[in-house]
CSV table of N, CA, C and O in Angstrom, one decimal:
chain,number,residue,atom,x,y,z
A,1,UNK,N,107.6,95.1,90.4
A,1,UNK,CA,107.5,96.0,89.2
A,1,UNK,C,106.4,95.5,88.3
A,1,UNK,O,106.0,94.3,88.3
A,2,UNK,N,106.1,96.2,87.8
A,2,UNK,CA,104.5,96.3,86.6
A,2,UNK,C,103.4,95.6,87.1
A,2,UNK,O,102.6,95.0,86.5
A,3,UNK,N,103.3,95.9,88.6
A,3,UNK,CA,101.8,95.9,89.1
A,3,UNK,C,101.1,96.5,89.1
A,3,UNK,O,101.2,97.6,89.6
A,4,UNK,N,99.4,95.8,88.1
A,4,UNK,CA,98.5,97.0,88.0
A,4,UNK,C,97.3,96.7,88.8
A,4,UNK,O,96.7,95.6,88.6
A,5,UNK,N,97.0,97.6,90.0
A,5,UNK,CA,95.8,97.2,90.8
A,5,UNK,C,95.1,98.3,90.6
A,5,UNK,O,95.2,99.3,91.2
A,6,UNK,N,94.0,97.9,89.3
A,6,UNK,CA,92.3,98.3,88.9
A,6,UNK,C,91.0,98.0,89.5
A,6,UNK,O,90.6,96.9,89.7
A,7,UNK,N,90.4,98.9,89.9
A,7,UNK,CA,88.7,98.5,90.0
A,7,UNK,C,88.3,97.6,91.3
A,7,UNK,O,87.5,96.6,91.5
A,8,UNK,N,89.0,98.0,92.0
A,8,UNK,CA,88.7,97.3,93.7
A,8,UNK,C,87.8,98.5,94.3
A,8,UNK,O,87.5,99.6,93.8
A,9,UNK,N,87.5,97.8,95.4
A,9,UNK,CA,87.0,98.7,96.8
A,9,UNK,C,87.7,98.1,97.9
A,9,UNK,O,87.4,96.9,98.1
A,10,UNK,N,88.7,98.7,98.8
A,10,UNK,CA,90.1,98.9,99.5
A,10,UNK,C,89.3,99.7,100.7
A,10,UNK,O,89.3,100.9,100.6
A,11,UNK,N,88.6,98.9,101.9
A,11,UNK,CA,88.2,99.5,103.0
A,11,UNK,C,89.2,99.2,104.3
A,11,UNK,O,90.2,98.5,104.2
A,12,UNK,N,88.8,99.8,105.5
A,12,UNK,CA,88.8,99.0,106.6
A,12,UNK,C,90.4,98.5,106.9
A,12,UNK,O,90.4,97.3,107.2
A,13,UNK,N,91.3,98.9,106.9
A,13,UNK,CA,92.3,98.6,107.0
A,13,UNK,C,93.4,99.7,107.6
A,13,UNK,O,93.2,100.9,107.5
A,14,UNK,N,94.5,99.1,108.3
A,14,UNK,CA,95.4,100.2,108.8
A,14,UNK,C,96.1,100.7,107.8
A,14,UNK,O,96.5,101.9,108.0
A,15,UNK,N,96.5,100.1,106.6
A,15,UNK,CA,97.1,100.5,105.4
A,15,UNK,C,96.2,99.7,104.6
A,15,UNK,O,95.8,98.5,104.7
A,16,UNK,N,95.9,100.6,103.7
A,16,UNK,CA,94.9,100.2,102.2
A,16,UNK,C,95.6,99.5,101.2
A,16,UNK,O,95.2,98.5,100.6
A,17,UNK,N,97.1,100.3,101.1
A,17,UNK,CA,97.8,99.6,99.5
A,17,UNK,C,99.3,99.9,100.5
A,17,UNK,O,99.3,100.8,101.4
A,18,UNK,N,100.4,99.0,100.3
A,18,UNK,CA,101.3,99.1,100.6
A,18,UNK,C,102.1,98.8,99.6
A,18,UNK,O,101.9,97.6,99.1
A,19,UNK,N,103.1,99.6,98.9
A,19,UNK,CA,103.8,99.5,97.8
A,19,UNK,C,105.5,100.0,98.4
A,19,UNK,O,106.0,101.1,98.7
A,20,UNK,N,106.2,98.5,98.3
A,20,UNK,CA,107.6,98.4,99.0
A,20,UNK,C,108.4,98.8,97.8
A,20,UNK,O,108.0,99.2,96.6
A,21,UNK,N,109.8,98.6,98.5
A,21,UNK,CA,110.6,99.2,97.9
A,21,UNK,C,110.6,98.3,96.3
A,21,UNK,O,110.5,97.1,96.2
A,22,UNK,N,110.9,99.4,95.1
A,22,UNK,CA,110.5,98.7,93.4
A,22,UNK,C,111.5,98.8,92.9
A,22,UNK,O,112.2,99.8,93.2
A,23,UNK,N,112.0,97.7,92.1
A,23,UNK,CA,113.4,98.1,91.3
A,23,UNK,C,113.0,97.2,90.1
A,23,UNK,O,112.5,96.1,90.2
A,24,UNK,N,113.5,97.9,88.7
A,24,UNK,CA,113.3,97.8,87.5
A,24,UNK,C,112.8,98.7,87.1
A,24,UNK,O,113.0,99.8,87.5
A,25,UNK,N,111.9,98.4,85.5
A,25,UNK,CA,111.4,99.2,84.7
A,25,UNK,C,110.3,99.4,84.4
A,25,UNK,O,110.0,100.4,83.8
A,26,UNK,N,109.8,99.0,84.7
A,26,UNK,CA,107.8,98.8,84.6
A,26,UNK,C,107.3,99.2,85.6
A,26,UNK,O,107.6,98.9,86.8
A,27,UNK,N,105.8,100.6,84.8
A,27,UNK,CA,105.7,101.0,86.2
A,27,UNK,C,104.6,100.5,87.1
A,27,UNK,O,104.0,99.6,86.5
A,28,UNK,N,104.2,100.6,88.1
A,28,UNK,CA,103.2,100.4,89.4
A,28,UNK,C,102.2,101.0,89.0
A,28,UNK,O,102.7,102.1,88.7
A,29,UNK,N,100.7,101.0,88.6
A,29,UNK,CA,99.4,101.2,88.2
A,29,UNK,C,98.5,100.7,89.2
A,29,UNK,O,98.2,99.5,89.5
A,30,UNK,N,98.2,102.1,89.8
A,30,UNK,CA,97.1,101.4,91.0
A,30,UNK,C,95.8,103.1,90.5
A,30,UNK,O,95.9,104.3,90.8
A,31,UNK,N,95.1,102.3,90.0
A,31,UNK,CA,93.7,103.3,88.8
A,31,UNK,C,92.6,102.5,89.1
A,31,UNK,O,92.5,101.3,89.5
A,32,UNK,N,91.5,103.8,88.9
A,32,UNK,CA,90.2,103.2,88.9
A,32,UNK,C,89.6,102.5,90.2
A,32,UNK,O,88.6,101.8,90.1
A,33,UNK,N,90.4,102.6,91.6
A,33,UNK,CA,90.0,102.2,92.9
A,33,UNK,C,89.1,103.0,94.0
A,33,UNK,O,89.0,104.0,93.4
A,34,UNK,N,88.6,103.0,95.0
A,34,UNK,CA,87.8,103.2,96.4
A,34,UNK,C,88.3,103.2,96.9
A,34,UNK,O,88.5,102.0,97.0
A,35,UNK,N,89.1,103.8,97.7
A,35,UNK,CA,90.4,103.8,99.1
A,35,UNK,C,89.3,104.1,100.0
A,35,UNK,O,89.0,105.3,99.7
A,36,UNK,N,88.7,103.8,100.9
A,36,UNK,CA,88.2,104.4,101.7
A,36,UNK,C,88.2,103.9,103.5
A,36,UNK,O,88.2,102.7,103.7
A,37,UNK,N,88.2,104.5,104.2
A,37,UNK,CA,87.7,103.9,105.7
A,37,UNK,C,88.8,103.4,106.0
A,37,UNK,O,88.7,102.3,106.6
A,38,UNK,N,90.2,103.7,105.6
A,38,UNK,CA,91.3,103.4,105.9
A,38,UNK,C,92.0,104.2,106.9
A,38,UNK,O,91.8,105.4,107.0
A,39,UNK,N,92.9,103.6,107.8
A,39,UNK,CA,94.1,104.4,108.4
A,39,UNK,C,94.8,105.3,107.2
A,39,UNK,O,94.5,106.5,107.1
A,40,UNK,N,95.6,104.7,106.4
A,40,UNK,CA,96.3,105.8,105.5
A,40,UNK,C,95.5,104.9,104.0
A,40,UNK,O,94.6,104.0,103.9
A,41,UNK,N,96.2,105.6,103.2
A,41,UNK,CA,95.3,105.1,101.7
A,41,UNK,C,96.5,104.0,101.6
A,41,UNK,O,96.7,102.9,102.1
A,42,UNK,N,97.5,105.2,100.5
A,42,UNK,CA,98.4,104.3,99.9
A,42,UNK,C,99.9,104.8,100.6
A,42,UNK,O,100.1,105.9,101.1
A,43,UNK,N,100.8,103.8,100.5
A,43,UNK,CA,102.1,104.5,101.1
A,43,UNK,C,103.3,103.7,100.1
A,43,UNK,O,103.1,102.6,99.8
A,44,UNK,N,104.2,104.3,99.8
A,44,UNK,CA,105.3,104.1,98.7
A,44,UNK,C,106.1,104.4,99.1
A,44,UNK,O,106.3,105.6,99.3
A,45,UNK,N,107.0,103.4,99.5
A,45,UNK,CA,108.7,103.0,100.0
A,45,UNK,C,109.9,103.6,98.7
A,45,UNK,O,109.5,103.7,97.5
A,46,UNK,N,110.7,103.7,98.9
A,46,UNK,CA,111.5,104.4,97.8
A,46,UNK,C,111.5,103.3,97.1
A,46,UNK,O,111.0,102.3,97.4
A,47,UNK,N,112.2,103.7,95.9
A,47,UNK,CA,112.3,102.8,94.8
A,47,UNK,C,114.2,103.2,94.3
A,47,UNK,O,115.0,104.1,94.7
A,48,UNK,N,114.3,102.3,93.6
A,48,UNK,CA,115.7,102.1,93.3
A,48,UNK,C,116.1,101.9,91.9
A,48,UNK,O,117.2,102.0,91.4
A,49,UNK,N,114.7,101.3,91.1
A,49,UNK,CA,114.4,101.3,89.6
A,49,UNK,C,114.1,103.0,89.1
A,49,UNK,O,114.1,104.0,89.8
A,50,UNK,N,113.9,102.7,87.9
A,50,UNK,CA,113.0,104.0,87.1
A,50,UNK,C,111.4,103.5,86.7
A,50,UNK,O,110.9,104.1,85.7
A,51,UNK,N,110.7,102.6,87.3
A,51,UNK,CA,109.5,102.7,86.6
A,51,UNK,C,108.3,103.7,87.2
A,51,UNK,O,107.5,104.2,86.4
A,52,UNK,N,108.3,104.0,88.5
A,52,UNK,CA,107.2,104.9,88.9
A,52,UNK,C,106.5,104.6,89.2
A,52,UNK,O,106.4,103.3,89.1
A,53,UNK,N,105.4,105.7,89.7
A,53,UNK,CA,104.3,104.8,90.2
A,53,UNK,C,103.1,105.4,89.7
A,53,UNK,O,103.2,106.6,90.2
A,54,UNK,N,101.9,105.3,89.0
A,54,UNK,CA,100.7,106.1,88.5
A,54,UNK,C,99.6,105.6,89.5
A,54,UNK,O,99.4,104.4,89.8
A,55,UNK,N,99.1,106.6,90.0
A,55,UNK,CA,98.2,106.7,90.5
A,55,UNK,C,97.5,107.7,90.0
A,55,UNK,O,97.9,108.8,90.2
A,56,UNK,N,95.8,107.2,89.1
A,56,UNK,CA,95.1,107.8,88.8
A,56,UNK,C,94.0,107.5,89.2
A,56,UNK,O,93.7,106.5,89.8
A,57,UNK,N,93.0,108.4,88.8
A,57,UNK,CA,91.4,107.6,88.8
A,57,UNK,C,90.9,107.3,90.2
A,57,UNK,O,89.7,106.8,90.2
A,58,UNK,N,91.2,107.5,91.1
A,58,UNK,CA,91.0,106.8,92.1
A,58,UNK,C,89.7,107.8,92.9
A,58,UNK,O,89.5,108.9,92.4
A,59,UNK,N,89.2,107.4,93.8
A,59,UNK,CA,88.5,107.9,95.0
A,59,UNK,C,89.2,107.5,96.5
A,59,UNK,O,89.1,106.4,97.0
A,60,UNK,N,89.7,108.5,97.0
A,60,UNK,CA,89.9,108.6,98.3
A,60,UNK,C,88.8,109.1,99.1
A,60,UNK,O,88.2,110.0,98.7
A,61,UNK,N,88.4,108.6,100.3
A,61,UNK,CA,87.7,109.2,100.7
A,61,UNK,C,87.5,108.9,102.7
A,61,UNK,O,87.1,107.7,102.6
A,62,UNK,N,87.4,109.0,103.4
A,62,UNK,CA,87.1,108.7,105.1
A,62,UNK,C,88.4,108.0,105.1
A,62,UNK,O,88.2,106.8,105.3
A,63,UNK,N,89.9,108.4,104.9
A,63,UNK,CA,91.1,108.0,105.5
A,63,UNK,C,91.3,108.8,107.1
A,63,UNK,O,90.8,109.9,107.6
A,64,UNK,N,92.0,107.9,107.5
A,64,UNK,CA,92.3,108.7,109.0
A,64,UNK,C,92.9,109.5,109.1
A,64,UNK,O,92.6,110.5,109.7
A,65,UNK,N,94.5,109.3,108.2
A,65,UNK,CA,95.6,109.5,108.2
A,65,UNK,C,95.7,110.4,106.8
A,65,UNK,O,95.0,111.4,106.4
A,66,UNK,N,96.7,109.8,106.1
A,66,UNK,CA,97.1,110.5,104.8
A,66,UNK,C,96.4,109.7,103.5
A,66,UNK,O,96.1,108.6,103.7
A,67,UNK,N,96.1,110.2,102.4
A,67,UNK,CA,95.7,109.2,101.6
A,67,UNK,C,97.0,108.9,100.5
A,67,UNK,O,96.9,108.4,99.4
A,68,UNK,N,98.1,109.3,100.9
A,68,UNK,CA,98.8,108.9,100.1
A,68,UNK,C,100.5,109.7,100.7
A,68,UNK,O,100.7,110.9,100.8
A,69,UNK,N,101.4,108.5,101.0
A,69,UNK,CA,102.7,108.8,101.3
A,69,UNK,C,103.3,108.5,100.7
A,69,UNK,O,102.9,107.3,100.4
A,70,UNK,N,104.4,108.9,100.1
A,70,UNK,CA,105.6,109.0,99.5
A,70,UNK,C,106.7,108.9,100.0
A,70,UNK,O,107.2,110.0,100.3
A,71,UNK,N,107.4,107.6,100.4
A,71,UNK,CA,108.3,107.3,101.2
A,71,UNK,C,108.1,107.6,102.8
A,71,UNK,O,107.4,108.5,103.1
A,72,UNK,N,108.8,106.7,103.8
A,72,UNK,CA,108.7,106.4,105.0
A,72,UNK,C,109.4,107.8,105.4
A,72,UNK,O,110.4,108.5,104.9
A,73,UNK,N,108.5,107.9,106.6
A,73,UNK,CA,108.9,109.4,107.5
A,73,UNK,C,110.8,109.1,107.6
A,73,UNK,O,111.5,110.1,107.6
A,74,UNK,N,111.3,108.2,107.8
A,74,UNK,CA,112.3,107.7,107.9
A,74,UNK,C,113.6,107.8,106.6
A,74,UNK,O,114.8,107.7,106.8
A,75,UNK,N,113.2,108.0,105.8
A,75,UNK,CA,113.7,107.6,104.4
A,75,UNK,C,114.1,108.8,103.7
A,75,UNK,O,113.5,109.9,103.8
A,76,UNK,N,114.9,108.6,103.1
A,76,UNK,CA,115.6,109.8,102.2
A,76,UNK,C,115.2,109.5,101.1
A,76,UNK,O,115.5,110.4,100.3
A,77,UNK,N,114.8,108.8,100.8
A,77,UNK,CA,114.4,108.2,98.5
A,77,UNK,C,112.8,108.9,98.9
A,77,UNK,O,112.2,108.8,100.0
A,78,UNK,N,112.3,109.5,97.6
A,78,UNK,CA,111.0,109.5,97.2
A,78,UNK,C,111.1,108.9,96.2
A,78,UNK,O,112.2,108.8,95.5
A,79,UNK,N,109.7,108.4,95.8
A,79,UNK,CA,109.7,107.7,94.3
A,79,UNK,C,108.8,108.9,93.7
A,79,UNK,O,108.0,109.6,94.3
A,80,UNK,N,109.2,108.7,92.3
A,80,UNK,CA,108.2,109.4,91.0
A,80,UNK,C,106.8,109.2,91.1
A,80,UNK,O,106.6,108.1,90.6
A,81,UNK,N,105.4,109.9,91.8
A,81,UNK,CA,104.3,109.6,91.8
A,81,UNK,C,103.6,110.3,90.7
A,81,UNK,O,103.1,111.5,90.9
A,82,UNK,N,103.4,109.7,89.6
A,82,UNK,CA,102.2,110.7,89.2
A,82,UNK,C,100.6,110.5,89.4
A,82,UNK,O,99.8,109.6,89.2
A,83,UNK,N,100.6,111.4,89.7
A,83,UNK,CA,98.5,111.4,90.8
A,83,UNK,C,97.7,112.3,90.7
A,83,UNK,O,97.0,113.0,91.5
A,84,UNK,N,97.9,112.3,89.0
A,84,UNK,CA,96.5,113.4,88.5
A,84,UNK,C,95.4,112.8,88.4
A,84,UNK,O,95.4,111.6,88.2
A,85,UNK,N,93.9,113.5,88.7
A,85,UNK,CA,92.8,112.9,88.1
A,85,UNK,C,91.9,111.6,89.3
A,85,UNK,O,91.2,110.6,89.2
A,86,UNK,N,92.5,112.3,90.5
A,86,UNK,CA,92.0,111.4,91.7
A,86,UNK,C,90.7,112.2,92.5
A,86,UNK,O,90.8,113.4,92.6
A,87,UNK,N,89.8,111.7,92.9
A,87,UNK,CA,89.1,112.5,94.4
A,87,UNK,C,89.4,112.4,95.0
A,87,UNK,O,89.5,111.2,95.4
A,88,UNK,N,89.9,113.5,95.7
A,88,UNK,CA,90.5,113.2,97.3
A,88,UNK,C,89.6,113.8,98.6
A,88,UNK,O,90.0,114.5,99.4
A,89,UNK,N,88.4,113.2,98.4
A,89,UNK,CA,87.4,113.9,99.4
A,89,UNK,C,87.4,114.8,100.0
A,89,UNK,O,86.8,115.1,101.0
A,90,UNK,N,88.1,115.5,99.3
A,90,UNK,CA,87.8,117.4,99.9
A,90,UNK,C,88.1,118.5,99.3
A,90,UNK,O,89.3,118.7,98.9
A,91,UNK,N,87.3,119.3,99.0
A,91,UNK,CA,87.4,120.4,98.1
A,91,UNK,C,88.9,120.9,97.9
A,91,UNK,O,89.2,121.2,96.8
A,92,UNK,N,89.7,121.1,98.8
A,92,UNK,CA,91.1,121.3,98.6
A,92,UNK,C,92.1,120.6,98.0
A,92,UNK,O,93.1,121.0,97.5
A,93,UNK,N,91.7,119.2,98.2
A,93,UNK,CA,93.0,118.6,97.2
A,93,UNK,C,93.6,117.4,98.1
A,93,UNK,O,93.0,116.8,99.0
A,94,UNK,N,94.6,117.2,97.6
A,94,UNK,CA,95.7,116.4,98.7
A,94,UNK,C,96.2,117.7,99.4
A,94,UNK,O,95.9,118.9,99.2
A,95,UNK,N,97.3,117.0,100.3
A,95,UNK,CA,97.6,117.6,101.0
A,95,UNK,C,99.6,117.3,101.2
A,95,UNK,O,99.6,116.1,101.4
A,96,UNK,N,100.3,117.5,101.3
A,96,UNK,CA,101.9,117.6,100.6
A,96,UNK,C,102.4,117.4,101.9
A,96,UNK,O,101.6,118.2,102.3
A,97,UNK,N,102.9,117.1,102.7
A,97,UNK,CA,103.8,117.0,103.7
A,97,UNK,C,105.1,117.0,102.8
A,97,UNK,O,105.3,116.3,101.8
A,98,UNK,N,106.1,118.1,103.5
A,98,UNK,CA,107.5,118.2,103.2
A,98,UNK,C,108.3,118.4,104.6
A,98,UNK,O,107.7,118.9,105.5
A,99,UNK,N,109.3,118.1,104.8
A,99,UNK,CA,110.4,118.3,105.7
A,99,UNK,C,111.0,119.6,106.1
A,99,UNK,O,111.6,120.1,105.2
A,100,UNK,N,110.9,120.3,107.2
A,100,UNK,CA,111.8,121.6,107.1
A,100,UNK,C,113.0,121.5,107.6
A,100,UNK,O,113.1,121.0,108.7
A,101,UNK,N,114.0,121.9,106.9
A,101,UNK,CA,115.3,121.7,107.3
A,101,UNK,C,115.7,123.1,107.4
A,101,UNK,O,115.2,124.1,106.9
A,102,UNK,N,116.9,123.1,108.1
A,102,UNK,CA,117.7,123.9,108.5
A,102,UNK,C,118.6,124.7,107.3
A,102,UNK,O,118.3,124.5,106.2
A,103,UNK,N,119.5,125.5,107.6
A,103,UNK,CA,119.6,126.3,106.5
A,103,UNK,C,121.1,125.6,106.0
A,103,UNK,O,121.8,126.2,105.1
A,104,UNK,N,121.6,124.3,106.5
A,104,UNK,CA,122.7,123.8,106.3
A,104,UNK,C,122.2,122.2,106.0
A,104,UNK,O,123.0,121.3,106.1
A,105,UNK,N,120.8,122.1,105.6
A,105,UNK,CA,120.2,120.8,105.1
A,105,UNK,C,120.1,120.0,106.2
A,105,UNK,O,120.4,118.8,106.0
A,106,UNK,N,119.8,120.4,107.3
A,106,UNK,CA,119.6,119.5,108.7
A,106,UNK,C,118.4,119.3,108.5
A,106,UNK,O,117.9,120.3,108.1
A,107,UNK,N,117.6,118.0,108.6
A,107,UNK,CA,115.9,117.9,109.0
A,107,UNK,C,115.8,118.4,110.4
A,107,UNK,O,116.4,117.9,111.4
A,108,UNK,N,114.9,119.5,110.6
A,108,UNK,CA,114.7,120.0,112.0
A,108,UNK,C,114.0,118.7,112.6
A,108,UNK,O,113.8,118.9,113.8
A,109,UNK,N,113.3,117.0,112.1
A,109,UNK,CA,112.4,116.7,112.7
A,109,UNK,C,110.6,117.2,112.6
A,109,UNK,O,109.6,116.6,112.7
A,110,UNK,N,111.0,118.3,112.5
A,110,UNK,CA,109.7,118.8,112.2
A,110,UNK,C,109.0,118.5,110.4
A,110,UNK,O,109.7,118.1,109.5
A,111,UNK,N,107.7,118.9,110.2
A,111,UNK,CA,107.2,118.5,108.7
A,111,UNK,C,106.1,120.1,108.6
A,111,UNK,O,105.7,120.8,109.5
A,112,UNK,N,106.0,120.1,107.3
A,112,UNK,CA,105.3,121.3,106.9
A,112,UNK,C,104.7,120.7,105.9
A,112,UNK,O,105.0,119.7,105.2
A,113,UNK,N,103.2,121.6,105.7
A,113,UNK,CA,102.2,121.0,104.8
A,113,UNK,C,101.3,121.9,103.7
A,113,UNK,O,100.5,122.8,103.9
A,114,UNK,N,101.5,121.5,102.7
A,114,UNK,CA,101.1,122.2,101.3
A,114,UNK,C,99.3,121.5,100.8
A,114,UNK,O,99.0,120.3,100.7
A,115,UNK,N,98.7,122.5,100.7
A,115,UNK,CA,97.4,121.9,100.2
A,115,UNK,C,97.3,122.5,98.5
A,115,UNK,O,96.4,122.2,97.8
């Protein structure tokens, strides 16, 4: 809790930022960075506190994968991301992966995607 990671350049890696599971009050500040040439950018394990996680400022850009996950494909917790004010190397935006479930709250397994 109350890690702030500013003003790097974050290449070359299978995961760029890994942020595990957070518990407390203080939130996670990862602003003002270069995510780039990564397998995924950033990925965020549930959390179990209230502090959140801000992500601003940033440049995303030549990720392989996602530039930003929100809990493991496995996981039922999302944490609070706020992630205004980033480039995400492409005129459309991020991109949302959500779960489709069944009409009795079953995860079909399958994922659906919001730009």
């Amino acid at each position: 809790e109350g890690v702030q990671l500013i003003g790097f350049i974050i290449q070359n890696y299978a995961t760029a930022v890994s942020q595990p599971i957070v518990v407390g009050n203080n939130p996670v500040v990862i602003s003002q960075n270069t995510i780039q040439n990564n397998g995924q950018g950033i990925v965020i394990l549930s959390d179990i506190g209230t502090p959140g996680t801000d992500v601003t400022y940033n440049i995303f850009q030549n990720n392989s994968s996602f530039d930003l996950v929100n809990g493991a494909p496995d996981d039922n917790n999302v944490q609070f991301v706020d992630a205004p004010n980033n480039y995400w190397g492409c005129a459309s935006g991020p991109v949302v992966a959500y779960r489709i479930m069944t009409k009795k709250g079953v995860w079909t397994g399958e994922w659906g995607y919001i730009d």
